[in-house]
């Protein structure tokens, strides 16, 4: 069978094929081959234009590269790069079973430590796979354009919201944490207007006050971005834009690694966007 008609369908085989073919490829295709092997996550989740920019080639060159390896087009090949991360997530359950099976041979603190490491790794890998880059861009654009950014995150989400308030302040971005201290959160949100924006964070079981505050802001016409865990979340129902995060757990305790990663990304990207706008 013609090799072009049966390209690799797993990442290990594709990686080996790229390494094998690279020396014989034209200069620009070799450039992409090198970039792909060094930055597989960028290939997995970037757009044609963003990858082409980083690899310093024309977008059409990415299509030619994929076809040179036997794929119908770039998206066909990109799916193999994405499957690499799906395999990484699936392997989490196997590793966790092995960890528990050998628990008697290790101290309990070490079992707990490795369990939370695995849960965090799974959470971040899932976020990388699911996050729509356009949604991330839109969220940053909306939040960066606000005169005042209001942060709502209570109960389990409070560490995330309070970190963002701290970091945004350090970066010179006006932000207010609706922290509910003294029962003043509702009063704090009353100051929000259409030129401001609200970022609300909550996961099941959803904090009732977070939902109430977010709804009050949305009813006033304040742009609302939410970080939550399901399309059935009450925040997803009222937010103009929402980003889904599903955290893995170990022994019933959910990781916050992916949520904090997204929070750090938003914080730095908002500050960068405002600086560029200024």
XYZ file of N, CA and C in Angstrom:
834
model
N 0.841 -1.197 0.000
C 0.000 0.000 0.000
C 0.871 1.239 0.000
N 0.426 2.295 -0.687
C 1.149 3.548 -0.712
C 1.242 4.118 0.683
N 2.448 4.449 1.112
C 2.648 4.914 2.482
C 1.882 6.199 2.741
N 1.697 7.026 1.652
C 0.987 8.283 1.813
C -0.475 8.060 2.166
N -0.999 6.864 1.832
C -2.399 6.585 2.116
C -2.600 6.027 3.510
N -1.541 5.694 4.179
C -1.682 5.122 5.523
C -0.695 5.767 6.489
N -0.907 7.043 6.791
C 0.002 7.731 7.717
C -0.187 7.204 9.135
N 0.778 7.439 10.011
C 0.691 6.953 11.393
C -0.549 7.471 12.111
N -1.123 6.633 12.958
C -2.292 7.017 13.747
C -2.004 7.034 15.234
N -0.738 7.001 15.599
C -0.353 7.209 17.001
C 0.876 8.102 17.010
N 1.054 8.832 18.097
C 2.072 9.875 18.134
C 3.489 9.311 18.044
N 3.736 8.192 18.692
C 5.089 7.630 18.672
C 5.525 7.312 17.244
N 4.605 6.727 16.464
C 4.932 6.389 15.077
C 5.094 7.646 14.228
N 4.262 8.649 14.481
C 4.376 9.897 13.739
C 5.693 10.602 14.047
N 6.064 10.606 15.324
C 7.334 11.225 15.719
C 8.503 10.536 15.016
N 8.455 9.211 14.963
C 9.525 8.456 14.297
C 9.550 8.761 12.798
N 8.366 8.905 12.191
C 8.294 9.202 10.758
C 8.864 10.591 10.461
N 8.536 11.564 11.306
C 9.056 12.918 11.098
C 10.571 12.921 11.194
N 11.088 12.239 12.217
C 12.543 12.186 12.382
C 13.212 11.492 11.193
N 12.544 10.475 10.655
C 13.105 9.734 9.512
C 13.069 10.559 8.237
N 11.964 11.269 8.007
C 11.784 12.007 6.754
C 12.481 13.367 6.746
N 12.691 13.956 7.918
C 13.175 15.336 8.003
C 14.403 15.627 7.130
N 15.436 14.777 7.129
C 16.633 15.105 6.328
C 16.371 15.229 4.830
N 15.332 14.556 4.334
C 15.066 14.562 2.894
C 14.029 15.599 2.489
N 13.464 16.298 3.449
C 12.419 17.275 3.147
C 13.019 18.599 2.672
N 12.268 19.385 1.904
C 12.719 20.731 1.535
C 12.963 21.569 2.791
N 13.685 22.653 2.621
C 14.135 23.465 3.758
C 12.984 23.890 4.668
N 11.906 24.446 4.098
C 10.804 24.938 4.922
C 10.081 23.802 5.648
N 9.944 22.667 4.997
C 9.290 21.527 5.647
C 10.182 20.966 6.750
N 11.478 20.984 6.539
C 12.416 20.563 7.589
C 12.312 21.486 8.795
N 12.113 22.766 8.518
C 11.954 23.757 9.588
C 10.734 23.424 10.446
N 9.627 23.044 9.802
C 8.427 22.662 10.534
C 8.644 21.355 11.283
N 9.320 20.409 10.648
C 9.593 19.129 11.302
C 10.347 19.342 12.606
N 11.356 20.190 12.564
C 12.139 20.488 13.766
C 11.271 21.149 14.824
N 10.446 22.101 14.409
C 9.558 22.795 15.355
C 8.559 21.821 15.977
N 8.002 20.916 15.157
C 6.996 19.972 15.642
C 7.572 19.021 16.690
N 8.795 18.553 16.472
C 9.409 17.632 17.424
C 9.785 18.328 18.721
N 10.130 19.606 18.636
C 10.525 20.341 19.834
C 9.335 20.943 20.578
N 8.210 21.159 19.867
C 7.048 21.824 20.466
C 5.756 21.070 20.138
N 5.636 19.810 20.542
C 4.438 19.036 20.176
C 3.138 19.612 20.732
N 3.204 20.247 21.911
C 1.983 20.825 22.473
C 1.509 22.019 21.658
N 2.438 22.790 21.104
C 2.058 23.925 20.262
C 1.360 23.435 18.997
N 1.859 22.337 18.433
C 1.215 21.767 17.251
C -0.177 21.256 17.613
N -0.309 20.683 18.798
C -1.583 20.102 19.213
C -2.670 21.145 19.381
N -2.341 22.314 19.912
C -3.385 23.255 20.298
C -3.322 24.603 19.605
N -2.304 24.847 18.796
C -2.240 26.114 18.096
C -3.129 26.129 16.863
N -3.327 27.316 16.311
C -4.016 27.452 15.028
C -2.965 27.411 13.927
N -3.421 27.252 12.711
C -2.478 27.222 11.584
C -1.656 28.507 11.544
N -2.337 29.639 11.741
C -1.624 30.922 11.667
C -0.644 31.099 12.823
N -1.064 30.697 14.057
C -0.179 30.883 15.212
C 1.045 29.974 15.127
N 0.849 28.732 14.675
C 1.969 27.796 14.533
C 2.921 28.269 13.433
N 2.332 28.730 12.329
C 3.160 29.215 11.214
C 4.008 30.401 11.660
N 3.418 31.275 12.470
C 4.166 32.425 12.964
C 5.328 32.014 13.843
N 5.092 31.056 14.731
C 6.162 30.605 15.618
C 7.251 29.852 14.862
N 6.834 29.079 13.863
C 7.803 28.306 13.082
C 8.447 29.131 11.975
N 7.940 30.355 11.788
C 8.465 31.288 10.780
C 8.341 30.727 9.360
N 7.132 30.228 9.074
C 6.827 29.740 7.729
C 5.449 30.259 7.333
N 5.069 30.063 6.090
C 3.737 30.422 5.628
C 2.731 29.359 6.082
N 1.473 29.751 6.380
C 0.467 28.756 6.795
C 0.307 27.613 5.800
N 0.413 27.909 4.508
C 0.265 26.852 3.498
C 1.356 25.792 3.615
N 2.493 26.192 4.195
C 3.592 25.245 4.351
C 3.225 24.147 5.349
N 2.406 24.481 6.354
C 1.958 23.471 7.311
C 1.107 22.408 6.626
N 0.263 22.843 5.717
C -0.571 21.896 4.979
C 0.309 20.988 4.123
N 1.286 21.581 3.450
C 2.196 20.782 2.609
C 2.994 19.782 3.442
N 3.371 20.210 4.652
C 4.115 19.316 5.539
C 3.260 18.098 5.910
N 2.013 18.363 6.296
C 1.122 17.259 6.669
C 0.898 16.317 5.491
N 0.685 16.872 4.317
C 0.453 16.046 3.135
C 1.700 15.262 2.740
N 2.873 15.827 2.991
C 4.114 15.115 2.691
C 4.267 13.872 3.565
N 3.604 13.885 4.711
C 3.650 12.719 5.599
C 2.484 11.770 5.354
N 1.612 12.121 4.392
C 0.521 11.224 4.029
C -0.835 11.591 4.573
N -0.946 12.716 5.280
C -2.232 13.119 5.851
C -3.034 13.936 4.845
N -4.352 13.958 5.047
C -5.226 14.700 4.140
C -4.976 16.204 4.240
N -4.654 16.650 5.414
C -4.406 18.067 5.647
C -3.830 18.268 7.026
N -3.646 19.517 7.425
C -3.004 19.794 8.709
C -3.845 19.317 9.892
N -5.158 19.543 9.844
C -5.999 19.157 10.982
C -5.980 17.648 11.204
N -5.857 16.888 10.113
C -5.773 15.431 10.214
C -4.523 15.036 11.003
N -3.396 15.662 10.681
C -2.159 15.379 11.415
C -2.225 15.931 12.836
N -2.834 17.093 13.017
C -2.910 17.719 14.335
C -3.633 16.814 15.336
N -4.615 16.059 14.839
C -5.340 15.141 15.721
C -4.430 14.115 16.364
N -3.360 13.717 15.683
C -2.422 12.745 16.262
C -1.630 13.396 17.391
N -1.266 14.650 17.223
C -0.571 15.357 18.300
C -1.480 15.503 19.521
N -2.770 15.719 19.276
C -3.706 15.841 20.396
C -3.925 14.501 21.097
N -3.886 13.419 20.329
C -4.104 12.096 20.931
C -3.007 11.767 21.934
N -1.837 12.357 21.735
C -0.728 12.156 22.675
C -1.125 12.576 24.085
N -1.851 13.696 24.194
C -2.266 14.171 25.510
C -3.446 13.367 26.035
N -4.324 12.904 25.144
C -5.415 12.045 25.601
C -4.860 10.767 26.196
N -3.827 10.213 25.569
C -3.196 9.001 26.103
C -2.585 9.282 27.464
N -2.023 10.478 27.612
C -1.418 10.844 28.889
C -2.476 10.869 29.990
N -3.665 11.370 29.670
C -4.748 11.434 30.650
C -5.223 10.039 31.015
N -5.406 9.171 29.999
C -5.889 7.826 30.267
C -4.901 7.045 31.133
N -3.611 7.300 30.944
C -2.615 6.587 31.727
C -2.657 6.953 33.198
N -3.295 8.080 33.525
C -3.408 8.513 34.918
C -4.062 7.437 35.769
N -5.198 6.889 35.305
C -5.917 5.901 36.101
C -5.076 4.646 36.316
N -4.328 4.247 35.299
C -3.474 3.075 35.449
C -2.374 3.327 36.485
N -1.772 4.531 36.419
C -0.710 4.856 37.375
C -1.255 4.925 38.794
N -2.471 5.451 38.933
C -3.058 5.570 40.256
C -3.366 4.193 40.840
N -3.813 3.271 39.998
C -4.072 1.911 40.468
C -2.777 1.246 40.932
N -1.698 1.467 40.183
C -0.406 0.918 40.579
C 0.068 1.528 41.897
N -0.188 2.813 42.038
C 0.209 3.501 43.264
C -0.491 2.896 44.478
N -1.784 2.663 44.350
C -2.541 2.100 45.460
C -2.139 0.641 45.713
N -1.824 -0.076 44.618
C -1.439 -1.480 44.768
C -0.137 -1.622 45.543
N 0.742 -0.605 45.436
C 2.027 -0.666 46.118
C 2.064 0.204 47.373
N 0.871 0.596 47.834
C 0.804 1.508 48.977
C 1.486 0.934 50.212
N 1.412 -0.390 50.385
C 2.004 -0.995 51.580
C 3.522 -0.871 51.576
N 4.096 -0.716 50.391
C 5.558 -0.641 50.306
C 6.062 0.788 50.464
N 5.168 1.754 50.516
C 5.570 3.157 50.644
C 4.872 3.771 51.844
N 5.461 4.838 52.363
C 4.834 5.532 53.484
C 3.581 6.238 52.997
N 2.635 6.420 53.909
C 1.378 7.064 53.544
C 1.587 8.476 52.986
N 2.459 9.303 53.588
C 2.674 10.640 53.019
C 3.161 10.591 51.577
N 4.004 9.607 51.231
C 4.492 9.511 49.859
C 3.396 9.060 48.906
N 2.517 8.191 49.352
C 1.387 7.781 48.531
C 0.491 8.982 48.257
N 0.225 9.777 49.294
C -0.613 10.967 49.137
C 0.047 11.965 48.187
N 1.347 12.175 48.377
C 2.068 13.127 47.536
C 1.976 12.745 46.069
N 2.283 11.499 45.755
C 2.255 11.069 44.359
C 0.831 11.057 43.811
N -0.145 10.763 44.675
C -1.536 10.800 44.234
C -1.955 12.192 43.801
N -1.576 13.201 44.585
C -1.932 14.569 44.221
C -1.129 15.053 43.008
N 0.110 14.593 42.867
C 0.884 14.935 41.668
C 0.186 14.407 40.418
N -0.295 13.177 40.482
C -0.968 12.584 39.336
C -2.276 13.315 39.040
N -3.034 13.662 40.091
C -4.296 14.374 39.887
C -4.044 15.739 39.247
N -3.003 16.427 39.706
C -2.680 17.741 39.144
C -2.264 17.620 37.681
N -1.447 16.626 37.384
C -0.998 16.426 36.004
C -2.170 16.107 35.086
N -3.087 15.293 35.558
C -4.259 14.951 34.754
C -5.122 16.187 34.507
N -5.298 17.006 35.538
C -6.133 18.204 35.416
C -5.567 19.169 34.385
N -4.264 19.406 34.452
C -3.637 20.353 33.526
C -3.659 19.801 32.105
N -3.418 18.510 31.947
C -3.462 17.901 30.614
C -4.856 18.017 30.017
N -5.883 17.816 30.833
C -7.264 17.928 30.344
C -7.577 19.359 29.930
N -7.093 20.329 30.699
C -7.320 21.734 30.348
C -6.646 22.072 29.024
N -5.438 21.598 28.821
C -4.721 21.874 27.571
C -5.471 21.289 26.382
N -6.107 20.148 26.595
C -6.828 19.514 25.499
C -8.138 20.236 25.205
N -8.847 20.661 26.241
C -10.198 21.193 26.064
C -10.249 22.687 25.785
N -9.296 23.450 26.275
C -9.398 24.905 26.208
C -9.389 25.406 24.764
N -10.431 26.119 24.405
C -10.522 26.723 23.076
C -9.685 27.998 23.081
N -8.648 28.088 22.236
C -7.794 29.282 22.257
C -8.557 30.564 21.961
N -9.636 30.456 21.185
C -10.436 31.649 20.885
C -11.182 32.128 22.133
N -11.663 31.184 22.939
C -12.334 31.565 24.186
C -11.356 32.251 25.133
N -10.136 31.751 25.175
C -9.124 32.374 26.027
C -8.840 33.795 25.553
N -8.687 33.974 24.246
C -8.432 35.308 23.704
C -9.589 36.260 24.011
N -10.809 35.784 23.844
C -11.988 36.618 24.101
C -12.090 36.992 25.569
N -11.785 36.044 26.450
C -11.852 36.324 27.882
C -10.839 37.396 28.263
N -9.628 37.281 27.757
C -8.594 38.270 28.061
C -8.998 39.631 27.521
N -9.509 39.665 26.300
C -9.914 40.933 25.682
C -10.995 41.613 26.517
N -11.980 40.847 26.944
C -13.080 41.428 27.708
C -12.637 41.897 29.087
N -11.861 41.092 29.774
C -11.427 41.438 31.127
C -10.404 42.573 31.106
N -9.552 42.588 30.098
C -8.527 43.635 30.015
C -9.134 44.990 29.683
N -10.291 44.979 29.023
C -10.920 46.233 28.642
C -11.744 46.871 29.744
N -11.845 46.228 30.891
C -12.685 46.746 31.977
C -11.994 47.888 32.723
N -12.790 48.878 33.109
C -12.244 49.939 33.951
C -11.902 49.376 35.333
N -12.784 48.541 35.859
C -12.524 47.850 37.129
C -12.916 46.396 36.952
N -12.045 45.513 37.359
C -12.308 44.079 37.265
C -12.708 43.560 38.638
N -13.916 43.015 38.735
C -14.419 42.452 39.983
C -14.220 40.940 39.963
N -13.641 40.411 41.033
C -13.342 38.984 41.135
C -14.233 38.354 42.195
N -14.979 37.323 41.801
C -15.869 36.632 42.727
C -15.453 35.172 42.796
N -15.071 34.724 43.960
C -14.711 33.327 44.165
C -14.754 33.019 45.647
N -15.704 32.220 46.066
C -15.860 31.903 47.481
C -15.662 30.415 47.710
N -15.561 30.040 48.990
C -15.350 28.643 49.376
C -14.099 28.085 48.693
N -14.207 26.998 47.939
C -13.011 26.375 47.354
C -12.333 27.279 46.330
N -13.089 28.186 45.732
C -12.531 29.058 44.697
C -11.876 30.313 45.265
N -12.006 30.529 46.569
C -11.464 31.759 47.151
C -9.950 31.899 46.961
N -9.145 30.831 47.133
C -7.703 30.991 46.915
C -7.363 31.449 45.496
N -8.143 31.023 44.515
C -7.885 31.412 43.129
C -8.188 32.892 42.933
N -9.367 33.324 43.398
C -9.759 34.720 43.222
C -8.838 35.657 43.997
N -8.465 35.262 45.209
C -7.602 36.131 46.019
C -6.195 36.213 45.419
N -5.712 35.118 44.833
C -4.406 35.172 44.155
C -4.466 36.163 43.001
N -5.539 36.100 42.200
C -5.646 36.994 41.062
C -5.704 38.452 41.505
N -6.443 38.732 42.581
C -6.528 40.103 43.092
C -5.141 40.601 43.499
N -4.395 39.726 44.169
C -3.033 40.091 44.594
C -2.131 40.344 43.389
N -2.127 39.412 42.446
C -1.216 39.503 41.303
C -1.588 40.662 40.374
N -2.886 40.874 40.145
C -3.306 41.987 39.298
C -2.908 43.323 39.910
N -3.042 43.414 41.250
C -2.612 44.633 41.923
C -1.128 44.884 41.737
N -0.336 43.834 41.838
C 1.107 43.963 41.642
C 1.447 44.389 40.218
N 0.578 44.011 39.264
C 0.814 44.327 37.867
C 0.157 45.640 37.441
N -0.422 46.342 38.393
C -0.989 47.652 38.096
C -2.358 47.629 37.455
N -3.091 46.523 37.590
C -4.435 46.412 37.028
C -5.454 46.610 38.142
N -6.405 47.511 37.939
C -7.417 47.774 38.961
C -8.348 46.576 39.086
N -8.387 45.990 40.266
C -9.231 44.822 40.497
C -9.728 44.851 41.927
N -10.959 44.380 42.119
C -11.550 44.313 43.451
C -11.997 42.893 43.743
N -11.580 42.370 44.885
C -11.986 41.035 45.310
C -13.262 41.143 46.142
N -14.347 40.542 45.624
C -15.590 40.488 46.393
C -15.460 39.334 47.373
N -14.930 39.658 48.549
C -14.526 38.594 49.473
C -15.561 38.245 50.531
N -16.678 38.973 50.574
C -17.770 38.699 51.512
C -17.384 38.919 52.969
N -16.221 39.525 53.242
C -15.847 39.828 54.623
C -16.822 40.858 55.168
N -17.398 40.566 56.321
C -18.370 41.471 56.917
C -19.693 41.484 56.171
N -19.894 40.540 55.244
C -21.143 40.488 54.491
C -21.307 41.621 53.502
N -20.184 42.179 53.013
C -20.237 43.364 52.160
C -20.119 43.059 50.669
N -20.094 41.792 50.294
C -19.886 41.460 48.883
C -20.966 42.055 47.993
N -22.222 41.981 48.421
C -23.316 42.514 47.604
C -23.150 44.007 47.384
N -22.721 44.715 48.436
C -22.492 46.159 48.300
C -21.328 46.445 47.359
N -20.290 45.609 47.425
C -19.149 45.808 46.540
C -19.567 45.680 45.072
N -20.410 44.697 44.765
C -20.823 44.456 43.390
C -21.759 45.550 42.877
N -22.461 46.249 43.778
C -23.371 47.313 43.321
C -22.623 48.422 42.596
N -21.321 48.553 42.843
C -20.537 49.599 42.182
C -20.165 49.224 40.746
N -20.322 47.954 40.380
C -19.942 47.506 39.036
C -20.917 48.037 37.999
N -20.379 48.485 36.862
C -21.207 49.008 35.780
C -20.827 48.402 34.453
N -21.507 48.789 33.372
C -21.267 48.204 32.041
C -19.842 48.372 31.529
N -19.104 49.366 32.034
C -17.727 49.556 31.594
C -16.740 48.708 32.389
N -17.257 48.007 33.408
C -16.430 47.114 34.216
C -16.614 45.681 33.724
N -16.065 44.734 34.441
C -16.262 43.314 34.108
C -16.159 42.501 35.383
N -16.818 41.354 35.376
C -16.795 40.443 36.515
C -16.227 39.104 36.065
N -15.324 38.551 36.855
C -14.851 37.182 36.663
C -15.340 36.381 37.855
N -16.209 35.410 37.601
C -16.774 34.587 38.670
C -16.250 33.158 38.549
N -15.891 32.580 39.681
C -15.308 31.235 39.707
C -16.079 30.374 40.696
N -16.593 29.245 40.236
C -17.277 28.334 41.153
C -17.410 26.954 40.519
N -17.340 25.947 41.372
C -17.442 24.557 40.933
C -18.443 23.832 41.833
N -18.955 22.716 41.314
C -19.928 21.969 42.099
C -19.327 21.479 43.425
N -20.051 21.584 44.538
C -21.356 22.231 44.712
C -21.193 23.752 44.695
N -21.903 24.399 43.814
C -21.683 25.818 43.545
C -22.012 26.683 44.759
N -21.116 27.640 45.024
C -21.325 28.552 46.143
C -22.501 29.459 45.809
N -23.549 29.393 46.620
C -24.774 30.137 46.332
C -24.510 31.633 46.238
N -23.642 32.171 47.089
C -23.396 33.605 47.071
C -22.643 34.021 45.811
N -21.736 33.169 45.322
C -21.046 33.470 44.063
C -22.047 33.588 42.925
N -22.976 32.641 42.856
C -23.987 32.659 41.798
C -24.868 33.892 41.933
N -25.268 34.205 43.152
C -26.128 35.368 43.399
C -25.448 36.669 42.990
N -24.180 36.827 43.366
C -23.439 38.043 43.022
C -23.233 38.158 41.510
N -22.905 37.032 40.878
C -22.694 37.040 39.425
C -23.988 37.381 38.701
N -25.092 36.825 39.161
C -26.381 37.109 38.526
C -26.753 38.579 38.691
N -26.500 39.137 39.873
C -26.803 40.552 40.110
C -26.015 41.439 39.159
N -24.749 41.089 38.941
C -23.917 41.865 38.018
C -24.419 41.734 36.587
N -24.748 40.510 36.175
C -25.216 40.277 34.807
C -26.514 41.022 34.538
N -27.406 41.075 35.518
C -28.686 41.765 35.348
C -28.498 43.268 35.186
N -27.371 43.781 35.671
C -27.067 45.211 35.514
C -26.342 45.502 34.198
N -26.089 44.462 33.411
C -25.406 44.656 32.149
C -23.894 44.658 32.258
N -23.360 44.156 33.378
C -21.910 44.074 33.545
C -21.404 42.831 32.803
N -20.420 42.958 31.911
C -19.871 41.779 31.226
C -19.389 40.744 32.239
N -19.794 39.498 32.039
C -19.491 38.432 32.991
C -18.751 37.298 32.303
N -17.565 36.967 32.829
C -16.787 35.801 32.391
C -16.770 34.831 33.569
N -16.988 33.557 33.288
C -17.034 32.564 34.361
C -16.021 31.447 34.118
N -15.481 30.932 35.210
C -14.678 29.709 35.197
C -15.461 28.703 36.019
N -15.887 27.618 35.386
C -16.726 26.652 36.073
C -16.525 25.274 35.448
N -17.313 24.288 35.872
C -16.983 22.912 35.512
C -18.001 22.177 34.645
N -19.052 22.869 34.202
C -20.062 22.152 33.442
C -20.962 23.133 32.701
N -21.476 22.736 31.527
C -22.454 23.585 30.845
C -23.753 23.710 31.640
N -23.939 22.823 32.631
C -25.124 22.887 33.481
C -24.900 23.733 34.729
N -23.699 24.278 34.871
C -23.402 25.159 35.992
C -24.285 26.401 35.915
N -24.781 26.889 37.051
C -25.572 28.132 37.013
C -24.780 29.316 36.491
N -23.464 29.295 36.638
C -22.647 30.373 36.091
C -22.609 30.317 34.568
N -22.537 29.111 34.016
C -22.515 28.960 32.563
C -23.809 29.464 31.939
N -24.905 29.386 32.694
C -26.198 29.808 32.174
C -26.311 31.322 32.063
N -25.557 32.060 32.869
C -25.720 33.517 32.890
C -24.518 34.276 32.345
N -23.394 33.604 32.190
C -22.171 34.286 31.735
C -22.196 34.507 30.228
N -21.663 35.634 29.793
C -21.525 35.876 28.366
C -20.465 34.981 27.757
N -19.499 34.603 28.571
C -18.410 33.725 28.144
C -17.976 32.907 29.344
N -17.816 31.599 29.157
C -17.354 30.772 30.271
C -16.335 29.756 29.779
N -15.430 29.414 30.683
C -14.372 28.451 30.387
C -14.548 27.247 31.308
N -14.545 26.069 30.715
C -14.785 24.842 31.488
C -13.478 24.245 32.000
N -13.471 23.920 33.278
C -12.343 23.215 33.887
C -12.888 22.053 34.706
N -12.341 20.887 34.484
C -12.719 19.709 35.262
C -11.478 19.198 35.980
N -11.435 19.402 37.270
C -10.272 18.997 38.055
C -10.377 17.533 38.472
N -9.273 16.806 38.366
C -9.217 15.423 38.855
C -9.113 15.441 40.377
N -9.385 14.301 40.987
C -9.301 14.247 42.442
C -8.488 13.048 42.892
N -8.007 13.138 44.104
C -7.322 12.016 44.743
C -7.938 11.838 46.123
N -8.459 10.635 46.361
C -9.112 10.314 47.626
C -10.203 11.327 47.969
N -10.909 11.800 46.945
C -12.021 12.707 47.173
C -11.645 14.171 47.247
N -10.353 14.491 47.235
C -9.902 15.885 47.289
C -9.516 16.328 45.882
N -10.233 17.330 45.364
C -9.978 17.773 44.000
C -8.766 18.690 43.922
N -8.012 18.513 42.853
C -6.883 19.381 42.572
C -7.376 20.779 42.215
N -6.519 21.777 42.383
C -6.800 23.127 41.893
C -5.726 23.557 40.898
N -4.933 22.602 40.451
C -3.777 22.924 39.609
C -4.179 23.566 38.290
N -5.187 23.002 37.614
C -5.594 23.550 36.319
C -6.224 24.924 36.493
N -7.035 25.086 37.535
C -7.683 26.380 37.765
C -6.652 27.455 38.057
N -5.657 27.133 38.852
C -4.620 28.118 39.155
C -3.784 28.421 37.909
N -3.541 27.417 37.092
C -2.815 27.645 35.842
C -3.565 28.627 34.951
N -4.880 28.423 34.828
C -5.684 29.341 34.019
C -5.709 30.731 34.648
N -5.822 30.800 35.978
C -5.848 32.093 36.669
C -4.557 32.862 36.430
N -3.424 32.184 36.513
C -2.136 32.835 36.261
C -2.047 33.307 34.813
N -2.550 32.484 33.894
C -2.547 32.858 32.480
C -3.368 34.118 32.253
N -4.588 34.142 32.789
C -5.458 35.310 32.626
C -4.822 36.550 33.237
N -4.253 36.407 34.419
C -3.667 37.546 35.114
C -2.563 38.199 34.291
N -1.616 37.402 33.843
C -0.482 37.939 33.091
C -0.935 38.447 31.722
N -1.854 37.712 31.071
C -2.322 38.120 29.745
C -3.120 39.417 29.814
N -3.917 39.595 30.872
C -4.670 40.838 31.043
C -3.716 42.014 31.206
N -2.719 41.849 32.059
C -1.746 42.924 32.273
C -0.988 43.233 30.992
N -0.617 42.181 30.246
C 0.107 42.380 28.994
C -0.765 43.095 27.979
N -2.036 42.709 27.898
C -2.956 43.325 26.940
C -3.188 44.793 27.279
N -3.356 45.110 28.543
C -3.586 46.507 28.939
C -2.338 47.348 28.674
N -1.172 46.771 28.906
C 0.054 47.490 28.637
C 0.224 47.774 27.160
N -0.150 46.784 26.328
C -0.039 46.953 24.888
C -1.030 48.000 24.393
N -2.256 47.981 25.009
C -3.261 48.961 24.620
C -2.842 50.376 24.995
N -2.211 50.511 26.156
C -1.763 51.836 26.590
C -0.640 52.355 25.719
